[in-house]
mmCIF file of C-alpha atoms and ligand atoms in Angstrom:
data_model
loop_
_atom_site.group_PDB
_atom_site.id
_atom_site.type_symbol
_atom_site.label_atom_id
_atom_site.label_comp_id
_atom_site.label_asym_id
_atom_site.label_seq_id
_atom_site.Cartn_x
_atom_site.Cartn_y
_atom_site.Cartn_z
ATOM 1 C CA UNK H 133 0.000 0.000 0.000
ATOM 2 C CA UNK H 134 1.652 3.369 -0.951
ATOM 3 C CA UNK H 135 0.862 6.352 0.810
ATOM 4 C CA UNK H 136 -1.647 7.960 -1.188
ATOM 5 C CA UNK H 137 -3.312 5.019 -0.730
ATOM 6 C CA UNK H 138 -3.358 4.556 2.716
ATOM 7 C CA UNK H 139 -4.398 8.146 2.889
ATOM 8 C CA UNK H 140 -6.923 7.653 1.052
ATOM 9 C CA UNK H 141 -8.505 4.670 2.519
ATOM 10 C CA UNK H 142 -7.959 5.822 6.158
ATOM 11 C CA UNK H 143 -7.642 9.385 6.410
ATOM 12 C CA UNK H 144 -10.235 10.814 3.890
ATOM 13 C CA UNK H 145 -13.454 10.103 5.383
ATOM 14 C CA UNK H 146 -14.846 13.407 6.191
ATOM 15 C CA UNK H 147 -17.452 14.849 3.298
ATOM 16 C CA UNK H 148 -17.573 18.365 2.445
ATOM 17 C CA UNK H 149 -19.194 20.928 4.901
ATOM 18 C CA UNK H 150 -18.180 22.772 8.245
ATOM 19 C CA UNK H 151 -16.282 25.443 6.408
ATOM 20 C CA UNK H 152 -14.026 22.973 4.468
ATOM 21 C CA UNK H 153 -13.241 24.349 0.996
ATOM 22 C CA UNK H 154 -10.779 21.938 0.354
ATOM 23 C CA UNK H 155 -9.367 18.965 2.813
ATOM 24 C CA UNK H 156 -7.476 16.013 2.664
ATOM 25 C CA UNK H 157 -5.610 15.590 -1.003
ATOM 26 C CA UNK H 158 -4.446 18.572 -2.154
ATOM 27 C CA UNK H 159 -1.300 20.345 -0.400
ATOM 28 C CA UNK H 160 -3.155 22.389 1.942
ATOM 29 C CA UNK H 161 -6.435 22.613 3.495
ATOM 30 C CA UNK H 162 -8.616 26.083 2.730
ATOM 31 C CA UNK H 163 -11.270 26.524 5.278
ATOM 32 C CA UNK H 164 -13.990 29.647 5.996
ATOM 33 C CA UNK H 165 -13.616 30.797 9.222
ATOM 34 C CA UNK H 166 -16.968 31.790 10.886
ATOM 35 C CA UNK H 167 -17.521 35.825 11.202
ATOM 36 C CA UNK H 168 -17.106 37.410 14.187
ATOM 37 C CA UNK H 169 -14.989 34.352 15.640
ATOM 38 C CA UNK H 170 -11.020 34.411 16.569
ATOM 39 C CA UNK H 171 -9.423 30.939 16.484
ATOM 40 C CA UNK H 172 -8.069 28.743 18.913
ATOM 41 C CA UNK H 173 -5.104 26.960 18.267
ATOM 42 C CA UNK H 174 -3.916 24.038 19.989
ATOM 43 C CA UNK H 175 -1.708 20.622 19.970
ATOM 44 C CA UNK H 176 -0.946 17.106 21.817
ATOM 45 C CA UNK H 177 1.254 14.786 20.768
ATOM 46 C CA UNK H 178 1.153 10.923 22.288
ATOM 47 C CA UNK H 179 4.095 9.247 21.984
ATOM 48 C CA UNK H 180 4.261 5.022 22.140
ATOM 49 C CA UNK H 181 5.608 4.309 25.533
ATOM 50 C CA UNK H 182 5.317 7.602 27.178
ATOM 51 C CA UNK H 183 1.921 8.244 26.822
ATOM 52 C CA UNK H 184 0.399 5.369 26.412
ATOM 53 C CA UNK H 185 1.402 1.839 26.773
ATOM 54 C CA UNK H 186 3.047 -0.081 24.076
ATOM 55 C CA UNK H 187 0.375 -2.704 23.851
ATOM 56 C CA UNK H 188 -2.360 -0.244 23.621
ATOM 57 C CA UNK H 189 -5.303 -0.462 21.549
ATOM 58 C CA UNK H 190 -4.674 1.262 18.196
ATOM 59 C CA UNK H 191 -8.276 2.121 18.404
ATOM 60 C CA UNK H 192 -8.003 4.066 21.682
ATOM 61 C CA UNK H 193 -4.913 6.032 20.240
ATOM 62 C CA UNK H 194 -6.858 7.747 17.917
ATOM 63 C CA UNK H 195 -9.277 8.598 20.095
ATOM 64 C CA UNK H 196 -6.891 9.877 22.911
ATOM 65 C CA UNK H 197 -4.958 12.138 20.892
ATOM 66 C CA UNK H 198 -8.182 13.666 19.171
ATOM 67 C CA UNK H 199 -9.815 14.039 23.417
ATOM 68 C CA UNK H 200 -6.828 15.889 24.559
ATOM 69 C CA UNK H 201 -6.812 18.292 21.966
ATOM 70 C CA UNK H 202 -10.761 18.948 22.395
ATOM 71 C CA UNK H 203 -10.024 19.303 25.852
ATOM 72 C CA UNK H 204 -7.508 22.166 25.377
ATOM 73 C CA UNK H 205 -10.098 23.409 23.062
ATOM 74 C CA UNK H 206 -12.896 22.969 25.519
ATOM 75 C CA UNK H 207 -10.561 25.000 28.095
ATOM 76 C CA UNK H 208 -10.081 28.297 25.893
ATOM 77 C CA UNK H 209 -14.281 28.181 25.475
ATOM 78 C CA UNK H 210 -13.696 27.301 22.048
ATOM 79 C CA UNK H 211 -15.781 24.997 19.660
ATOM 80 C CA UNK H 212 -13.528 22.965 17.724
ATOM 81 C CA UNK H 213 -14.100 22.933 13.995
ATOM 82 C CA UNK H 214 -10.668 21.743 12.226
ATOM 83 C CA UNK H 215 -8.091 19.884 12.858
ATOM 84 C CA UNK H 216 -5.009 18.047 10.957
ATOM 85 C CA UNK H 217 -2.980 14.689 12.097
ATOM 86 C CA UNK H 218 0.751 13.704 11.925
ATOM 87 C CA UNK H 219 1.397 10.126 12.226
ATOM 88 C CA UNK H 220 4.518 7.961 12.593
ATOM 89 C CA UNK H 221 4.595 4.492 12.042
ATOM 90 C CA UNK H 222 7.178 1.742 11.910
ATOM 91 C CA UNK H 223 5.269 0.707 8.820
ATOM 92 C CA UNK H 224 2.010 0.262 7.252
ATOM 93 C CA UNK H 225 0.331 -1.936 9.680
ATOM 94 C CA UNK H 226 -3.520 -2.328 7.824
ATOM 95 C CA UNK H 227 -5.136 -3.633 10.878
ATOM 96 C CA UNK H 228 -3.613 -0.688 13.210
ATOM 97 C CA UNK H 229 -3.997 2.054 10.770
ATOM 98 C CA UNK H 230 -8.180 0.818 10.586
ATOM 99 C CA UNK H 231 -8.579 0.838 14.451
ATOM 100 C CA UNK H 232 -6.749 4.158 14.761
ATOM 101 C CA UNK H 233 -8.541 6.004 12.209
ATOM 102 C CA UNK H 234 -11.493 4.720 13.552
ATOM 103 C CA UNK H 235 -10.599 5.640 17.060
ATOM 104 C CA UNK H 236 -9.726 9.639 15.345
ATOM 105 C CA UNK H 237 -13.482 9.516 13.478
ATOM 106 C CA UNK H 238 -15.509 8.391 16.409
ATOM 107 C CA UNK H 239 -13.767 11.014 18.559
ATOM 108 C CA UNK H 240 -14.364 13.692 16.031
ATOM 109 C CA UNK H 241 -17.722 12.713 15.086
ATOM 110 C CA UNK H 242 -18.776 13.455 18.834
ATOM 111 C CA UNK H 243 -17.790 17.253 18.566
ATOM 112 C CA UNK H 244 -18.366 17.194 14.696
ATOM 113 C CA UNK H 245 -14.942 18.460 14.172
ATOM 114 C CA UNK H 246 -13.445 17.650 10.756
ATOM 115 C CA UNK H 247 -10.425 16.194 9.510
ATOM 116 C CA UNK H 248 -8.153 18.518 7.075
ATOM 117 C CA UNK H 249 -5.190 17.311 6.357
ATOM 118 C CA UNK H 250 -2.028 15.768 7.846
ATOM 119 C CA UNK H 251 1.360 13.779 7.505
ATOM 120 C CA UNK H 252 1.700 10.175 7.142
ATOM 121 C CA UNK H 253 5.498 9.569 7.914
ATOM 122 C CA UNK H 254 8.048 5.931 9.092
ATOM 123 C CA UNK H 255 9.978 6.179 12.000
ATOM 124 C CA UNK H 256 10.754 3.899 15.066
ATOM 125 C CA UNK H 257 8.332 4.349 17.321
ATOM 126 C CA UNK H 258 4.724 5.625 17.307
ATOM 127 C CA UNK H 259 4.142 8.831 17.370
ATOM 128 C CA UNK H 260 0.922 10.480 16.839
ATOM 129 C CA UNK H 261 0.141 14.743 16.721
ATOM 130 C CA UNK H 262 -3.318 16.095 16.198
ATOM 131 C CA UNK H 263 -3.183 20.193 15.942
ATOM 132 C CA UNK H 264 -6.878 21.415 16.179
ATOM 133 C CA UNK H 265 -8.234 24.522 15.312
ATOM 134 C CA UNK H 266 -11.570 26.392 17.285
ATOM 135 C CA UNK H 267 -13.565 29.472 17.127
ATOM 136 C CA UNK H 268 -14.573 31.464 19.991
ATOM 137 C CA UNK H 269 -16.855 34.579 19.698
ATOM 138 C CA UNK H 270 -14.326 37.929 19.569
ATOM 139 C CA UNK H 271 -12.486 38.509 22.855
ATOM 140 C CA UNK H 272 -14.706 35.834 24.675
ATOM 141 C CA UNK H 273 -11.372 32.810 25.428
ATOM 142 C CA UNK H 274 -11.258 31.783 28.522
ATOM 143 C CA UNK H 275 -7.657 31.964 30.021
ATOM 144 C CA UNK H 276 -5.622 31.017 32.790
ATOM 145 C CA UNK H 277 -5.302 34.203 34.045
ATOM 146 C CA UNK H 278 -8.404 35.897 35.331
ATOM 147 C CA UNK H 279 -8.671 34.534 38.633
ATOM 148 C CA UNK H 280 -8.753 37.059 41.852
ATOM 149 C CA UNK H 281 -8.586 36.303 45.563
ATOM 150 C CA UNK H 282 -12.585 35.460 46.524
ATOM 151 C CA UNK H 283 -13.332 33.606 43.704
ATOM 152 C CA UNK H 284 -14.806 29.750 43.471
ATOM 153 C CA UNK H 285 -12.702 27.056 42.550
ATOM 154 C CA UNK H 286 -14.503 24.420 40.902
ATOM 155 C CA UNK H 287 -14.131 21.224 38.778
ATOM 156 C CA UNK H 288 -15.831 19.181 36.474
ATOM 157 C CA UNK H 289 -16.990 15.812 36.136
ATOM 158 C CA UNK H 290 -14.795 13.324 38.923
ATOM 159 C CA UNK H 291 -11.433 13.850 39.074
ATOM 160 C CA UNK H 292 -8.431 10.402 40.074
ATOM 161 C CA UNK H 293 -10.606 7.793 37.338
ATOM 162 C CA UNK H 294 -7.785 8.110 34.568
ATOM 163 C CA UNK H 295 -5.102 7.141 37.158
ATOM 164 C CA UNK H 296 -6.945 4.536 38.538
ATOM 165 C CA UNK H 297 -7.629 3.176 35.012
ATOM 166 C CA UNK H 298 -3.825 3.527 34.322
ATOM 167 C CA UNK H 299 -2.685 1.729 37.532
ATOM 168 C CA UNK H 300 -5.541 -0.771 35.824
ATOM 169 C CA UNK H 301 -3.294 -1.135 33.254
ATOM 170 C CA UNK H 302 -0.448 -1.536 35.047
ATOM 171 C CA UNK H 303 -1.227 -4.167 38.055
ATOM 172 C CA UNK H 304 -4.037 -6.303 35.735
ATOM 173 C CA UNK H 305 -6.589 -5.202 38.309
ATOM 174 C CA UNK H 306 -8.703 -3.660 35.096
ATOM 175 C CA UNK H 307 -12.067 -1.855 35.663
ATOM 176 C CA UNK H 308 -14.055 -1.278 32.545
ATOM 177 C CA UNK H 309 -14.925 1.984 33.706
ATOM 178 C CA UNK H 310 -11.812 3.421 35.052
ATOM 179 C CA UNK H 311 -9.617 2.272 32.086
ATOM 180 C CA UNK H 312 -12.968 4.187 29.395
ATOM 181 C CA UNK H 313 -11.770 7.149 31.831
ATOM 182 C CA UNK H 314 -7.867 7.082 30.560
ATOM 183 C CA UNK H 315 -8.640 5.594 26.912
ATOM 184 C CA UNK H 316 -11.592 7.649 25.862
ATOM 185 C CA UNK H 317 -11.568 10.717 27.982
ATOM 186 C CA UNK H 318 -14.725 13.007 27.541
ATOM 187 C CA UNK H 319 -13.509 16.328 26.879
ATOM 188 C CA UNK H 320 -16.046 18.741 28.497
ATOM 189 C CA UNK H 321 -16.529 20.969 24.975
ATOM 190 C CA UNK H 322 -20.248 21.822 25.403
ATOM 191 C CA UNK H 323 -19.335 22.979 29.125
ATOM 192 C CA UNK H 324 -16.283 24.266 28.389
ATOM 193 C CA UNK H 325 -18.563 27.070 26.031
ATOM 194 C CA UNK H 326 -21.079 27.843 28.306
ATOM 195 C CA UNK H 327 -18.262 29.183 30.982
ATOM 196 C CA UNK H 328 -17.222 31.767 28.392
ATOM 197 C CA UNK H 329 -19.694 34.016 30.229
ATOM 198 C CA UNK H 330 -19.146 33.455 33.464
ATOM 199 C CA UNK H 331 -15.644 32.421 34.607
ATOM 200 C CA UNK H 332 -12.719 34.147 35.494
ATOM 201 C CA UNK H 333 -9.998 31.826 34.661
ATOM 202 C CA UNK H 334 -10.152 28.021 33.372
ATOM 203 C CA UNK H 335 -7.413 25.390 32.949
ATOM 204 C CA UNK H 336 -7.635 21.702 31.757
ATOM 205 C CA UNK H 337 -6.800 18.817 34.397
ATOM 206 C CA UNK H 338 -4.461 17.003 32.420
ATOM 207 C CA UNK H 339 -1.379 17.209 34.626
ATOM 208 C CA UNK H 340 -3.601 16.527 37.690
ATOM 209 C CA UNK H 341 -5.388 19.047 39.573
ATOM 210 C CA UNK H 342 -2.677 20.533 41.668
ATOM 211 C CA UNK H 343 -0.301 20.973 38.787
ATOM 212 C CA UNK H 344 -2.854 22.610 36.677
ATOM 213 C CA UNK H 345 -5.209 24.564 39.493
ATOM 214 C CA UNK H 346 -0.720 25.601 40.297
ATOM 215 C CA UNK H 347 -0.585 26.787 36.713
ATOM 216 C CA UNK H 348 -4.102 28.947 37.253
ATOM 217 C CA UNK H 349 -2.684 30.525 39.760
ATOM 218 C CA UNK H 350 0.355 30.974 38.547
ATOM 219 C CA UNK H 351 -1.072 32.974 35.781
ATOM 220 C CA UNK H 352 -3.743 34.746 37.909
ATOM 221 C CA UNK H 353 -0.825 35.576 40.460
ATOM 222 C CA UNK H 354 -3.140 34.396 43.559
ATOM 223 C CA UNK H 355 -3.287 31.538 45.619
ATOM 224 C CA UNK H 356 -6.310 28.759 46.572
ATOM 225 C CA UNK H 357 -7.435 26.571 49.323
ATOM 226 C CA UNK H 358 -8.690 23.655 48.240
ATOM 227 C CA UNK H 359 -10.612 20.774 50.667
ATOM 228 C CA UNK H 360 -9.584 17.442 49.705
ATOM 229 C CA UNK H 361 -12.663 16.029 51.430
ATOM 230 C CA UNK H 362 -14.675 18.077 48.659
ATOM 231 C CA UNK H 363 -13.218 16.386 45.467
ATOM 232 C CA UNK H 364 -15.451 14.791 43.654
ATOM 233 C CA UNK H 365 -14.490 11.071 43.539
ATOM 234 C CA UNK H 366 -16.541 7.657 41.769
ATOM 235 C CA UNK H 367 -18.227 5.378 42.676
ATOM 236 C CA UNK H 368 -15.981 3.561 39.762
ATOM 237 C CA UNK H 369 -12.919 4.669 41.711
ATOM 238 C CA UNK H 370 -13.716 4.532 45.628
ATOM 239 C CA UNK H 371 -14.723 0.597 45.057
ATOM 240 C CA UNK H 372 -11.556 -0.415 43.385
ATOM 241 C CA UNK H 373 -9.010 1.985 45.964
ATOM 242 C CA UNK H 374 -8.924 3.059 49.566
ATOM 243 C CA UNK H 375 -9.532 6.514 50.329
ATOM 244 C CA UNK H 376 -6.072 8.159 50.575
ATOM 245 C CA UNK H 377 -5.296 6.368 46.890
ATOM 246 C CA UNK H 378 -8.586 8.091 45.630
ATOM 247 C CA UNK H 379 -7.251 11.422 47.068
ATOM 248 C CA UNK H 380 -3.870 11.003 46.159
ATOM 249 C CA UNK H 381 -5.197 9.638 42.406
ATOM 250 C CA UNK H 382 -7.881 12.870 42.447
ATOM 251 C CA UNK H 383 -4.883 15.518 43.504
ATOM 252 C CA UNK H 384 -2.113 14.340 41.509
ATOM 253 C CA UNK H 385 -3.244 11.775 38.882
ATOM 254 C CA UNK H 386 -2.902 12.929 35.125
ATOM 255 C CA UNK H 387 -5.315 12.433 32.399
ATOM 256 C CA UNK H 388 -8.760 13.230 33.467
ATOM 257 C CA UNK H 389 -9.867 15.615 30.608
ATOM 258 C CA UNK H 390 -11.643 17.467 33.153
ATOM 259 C CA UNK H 391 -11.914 21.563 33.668
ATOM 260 C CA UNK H 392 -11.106 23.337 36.592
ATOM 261 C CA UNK H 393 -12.284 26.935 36.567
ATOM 262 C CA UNK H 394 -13.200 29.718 38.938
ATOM 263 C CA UNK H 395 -16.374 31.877 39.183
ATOM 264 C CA UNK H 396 -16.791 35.290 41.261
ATOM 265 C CA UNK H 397 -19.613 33.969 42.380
ATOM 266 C CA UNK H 398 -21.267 30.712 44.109
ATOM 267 C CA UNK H 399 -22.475 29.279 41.279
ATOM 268 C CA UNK H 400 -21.206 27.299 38.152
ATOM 269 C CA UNK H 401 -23.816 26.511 34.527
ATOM 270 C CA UNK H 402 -25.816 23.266 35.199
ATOM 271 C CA UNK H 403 -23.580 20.519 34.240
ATOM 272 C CA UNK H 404 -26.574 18.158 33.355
ATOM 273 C CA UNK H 405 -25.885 14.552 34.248
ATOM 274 C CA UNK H 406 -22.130 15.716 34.839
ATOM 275 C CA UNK H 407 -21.434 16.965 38.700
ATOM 276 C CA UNK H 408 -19.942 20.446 38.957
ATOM 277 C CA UNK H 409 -18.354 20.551 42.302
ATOM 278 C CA UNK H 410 -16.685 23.877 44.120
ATOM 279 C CA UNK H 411 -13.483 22.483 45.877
ATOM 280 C CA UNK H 412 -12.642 25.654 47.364
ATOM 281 C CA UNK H 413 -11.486 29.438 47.009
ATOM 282 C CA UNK H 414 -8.699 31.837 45.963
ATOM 283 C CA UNK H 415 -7.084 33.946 48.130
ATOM 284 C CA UNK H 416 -4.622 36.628 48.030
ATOM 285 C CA UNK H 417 -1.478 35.075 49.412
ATOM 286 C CA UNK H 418 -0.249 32.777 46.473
ATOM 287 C CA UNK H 419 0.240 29.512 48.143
ATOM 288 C CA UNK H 420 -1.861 26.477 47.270
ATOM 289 C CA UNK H 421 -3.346 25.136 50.628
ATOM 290 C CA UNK H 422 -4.908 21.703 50.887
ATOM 291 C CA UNK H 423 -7.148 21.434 53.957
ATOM 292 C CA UNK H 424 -8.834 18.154 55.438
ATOM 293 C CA UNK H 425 -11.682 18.365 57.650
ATOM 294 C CA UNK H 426 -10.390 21.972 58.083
ATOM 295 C CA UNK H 427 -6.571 21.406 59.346
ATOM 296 C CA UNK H 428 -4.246 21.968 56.875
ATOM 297 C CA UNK H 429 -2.216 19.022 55.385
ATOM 298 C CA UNK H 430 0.291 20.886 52.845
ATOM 299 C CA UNK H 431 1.255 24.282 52.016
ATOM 300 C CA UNK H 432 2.686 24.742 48.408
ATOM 301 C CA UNK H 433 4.311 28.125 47.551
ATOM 302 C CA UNK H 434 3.913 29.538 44.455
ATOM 303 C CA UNK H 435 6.660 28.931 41.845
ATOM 304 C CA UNK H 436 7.724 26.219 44.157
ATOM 305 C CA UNK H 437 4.824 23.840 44.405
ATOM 306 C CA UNK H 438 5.293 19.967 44.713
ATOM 307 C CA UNK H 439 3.237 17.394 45.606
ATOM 308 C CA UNK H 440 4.387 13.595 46.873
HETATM 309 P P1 LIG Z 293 2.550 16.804 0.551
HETATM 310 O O1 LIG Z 293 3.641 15.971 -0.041
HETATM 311 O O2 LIG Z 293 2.031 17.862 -0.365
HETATM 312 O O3 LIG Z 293 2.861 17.324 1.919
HETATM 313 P P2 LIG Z 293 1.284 14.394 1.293
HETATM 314 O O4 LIG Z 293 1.526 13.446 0.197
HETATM 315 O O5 LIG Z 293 2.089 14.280 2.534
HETATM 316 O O6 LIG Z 293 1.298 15.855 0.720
HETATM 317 O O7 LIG Z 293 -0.235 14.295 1.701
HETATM 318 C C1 LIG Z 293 -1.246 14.310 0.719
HETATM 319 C C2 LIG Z 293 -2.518 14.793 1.326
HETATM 320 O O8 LIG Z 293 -2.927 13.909 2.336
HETATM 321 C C3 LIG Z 293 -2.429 16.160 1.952
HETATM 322 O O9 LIG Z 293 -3.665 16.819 1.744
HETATM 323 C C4 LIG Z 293 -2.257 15.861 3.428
HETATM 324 O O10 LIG Z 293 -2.797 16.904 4.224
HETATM 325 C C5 LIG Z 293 -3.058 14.577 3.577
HETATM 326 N N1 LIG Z 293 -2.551 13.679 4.634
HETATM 327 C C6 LIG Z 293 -1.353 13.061 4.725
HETATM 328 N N2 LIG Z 293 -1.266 12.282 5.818
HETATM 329 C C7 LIG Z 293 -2.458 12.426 6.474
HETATM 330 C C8 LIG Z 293 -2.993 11.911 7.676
HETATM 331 N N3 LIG Z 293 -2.308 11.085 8.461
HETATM 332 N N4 LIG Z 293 -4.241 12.287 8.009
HETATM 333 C C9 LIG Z 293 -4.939 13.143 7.247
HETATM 334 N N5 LIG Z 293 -4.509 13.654 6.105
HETATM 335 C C10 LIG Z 293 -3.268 13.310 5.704
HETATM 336 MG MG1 LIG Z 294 2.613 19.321 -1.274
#
């Protein structure tokens, strides 16, 4: 199979429509941006080993690297339209190259974002890059940056089920809902719009919460004190770990796809079927506090905040 073909068969599915003038086949993609919109631009790479197991399902690839760039997206307040796809293979593996681009389709068919182009390339490990593209009404992003002492701290969804599905992974101990968590994250897009009116800063939880709520504030140039008896744990995750791991997973674990944002207010949009939890506040002195039952287990200062 050459690689127009296997371009062709895998990578050309998407028809014509949402502002696609031209998309996979020629040497550039030529799309109509919406008026009144400013784009979002962002990118993930996965690579084999480091990001996800070797032995992972080709299938669950493609959908990974397609989630973590709609969660970046959903984190700016952005919807995603666009977005392009470098792969590198050891070779042409038919079977793979099927259950990955079917992985990238089903992942972009839930957000109806379109495939426009990409780079199909050998090397020695596998290596996969999506860069997306979304629109945001003019001067309505969300950023890291808008947070001020007072404000709510809130997150999304449950936080700790990606790590627990990794450390599935690792020990054998697999739950089928824990290891959906770190395969085929939902990115929060649809939530991640409505906050365009109403928060004051918003980061993804990819790195785990205290990294990213430590890059928030960071950016905001305040601090937070969270309660670790308020995050929002599973059901999925409190049966298959003891408390502290749940904690530990729910502070520090990577992967969850969630948001974490801040309001000046008490209140957060209605999250639907998906819990919206306030974990605590921001405050003027920049450290990142972590209380339990109201005593304080860890003070992290700001440029200097680590976690065990
Ligand atoms: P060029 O040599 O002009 O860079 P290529 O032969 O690499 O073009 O690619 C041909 C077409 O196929 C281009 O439109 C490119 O965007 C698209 N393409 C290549 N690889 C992929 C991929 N993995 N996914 C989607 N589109 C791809
Ligand atoms: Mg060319």
């Amino acid at each position: 199979m050459d690689e127009f073909e296997l371009i062709h068969r895998f990578f050309s599915h998407h028809a014509p429509g949402g502002g696609v003038v031209l998309g996979v086949g020629d040497d550039g993609a030529v799309l109509t941006p919406t008026p009144g919109t400013q784009q979002v631009q962002v990118i993930d790479t996965l690579v084999e080993g480091v990001h996800f197991p070797k032995d992972f399902s080709p299938a669950d690839v493609g959908y990974r690297v397609v989630a973590v760039n709609l969660s970046d997206i959903a984190a700016m307040g952005a919807a995603p339209r666009w977005m392009t796809l470098a792969v590198s293979l050891r070779e042409a593996d038919e079977s793979w190259l099927e259950a990955f681009a079917e992985g990238i389709y089903a992942a972009a068919a839930e957000h109806d974002v379109r495939l426009v182009g990409g780079d199909t390339t050998q090397a020695d490990q596998v290596v996969v890059t999506v860069h997306m593209t979304g629109e945001v009404s003019e001067g309505r992003a969300l950023r890291r940056s808008g947070a001020v002492p007072g404000d709510t701290v809130w997150v999304t969804g449950t936080l700790g089920d990606a790590a627990g599905g990794l450390e599935g992974l690792r020990t054998g101990r697999l739950d089928r809902e824990l290891l959906s968590r770190y395969a085929r994250p939902s990115a929060r897009v649809g939530y991640g719009q409505k906050l365009a009116d109403v928060a004051s800063a918003a980061i993804d939880v990819s790195d785990g919460l205290l990294d990213d709520l430590g890059k928030l504030l960071d950016a905001s140039g305040v601090g937070a004190e969270i309660d670790i008896d308020r995050l929002p744990i599973s059901t999925a995750l409190s049966s298959n770990f003891d408390t502290e791991t749940c904690r530990r997973f729910a502070l520090s674990g990577g992967d969850d796809s969630e948001l974490c944002f801040t309001t000046s207010g008490d209140k957060a949009p209605d999250g639907g079927v998906m819990n919206v939890t306030a974990i605590g506040r921001i405050t003027e002195s920049r450290d990142l506090t972590t209380r339990l039952n109201g005593e304080i287990v860890e003070v992290a200062e700001s440029g200097y905040r680590h976690f065990a």
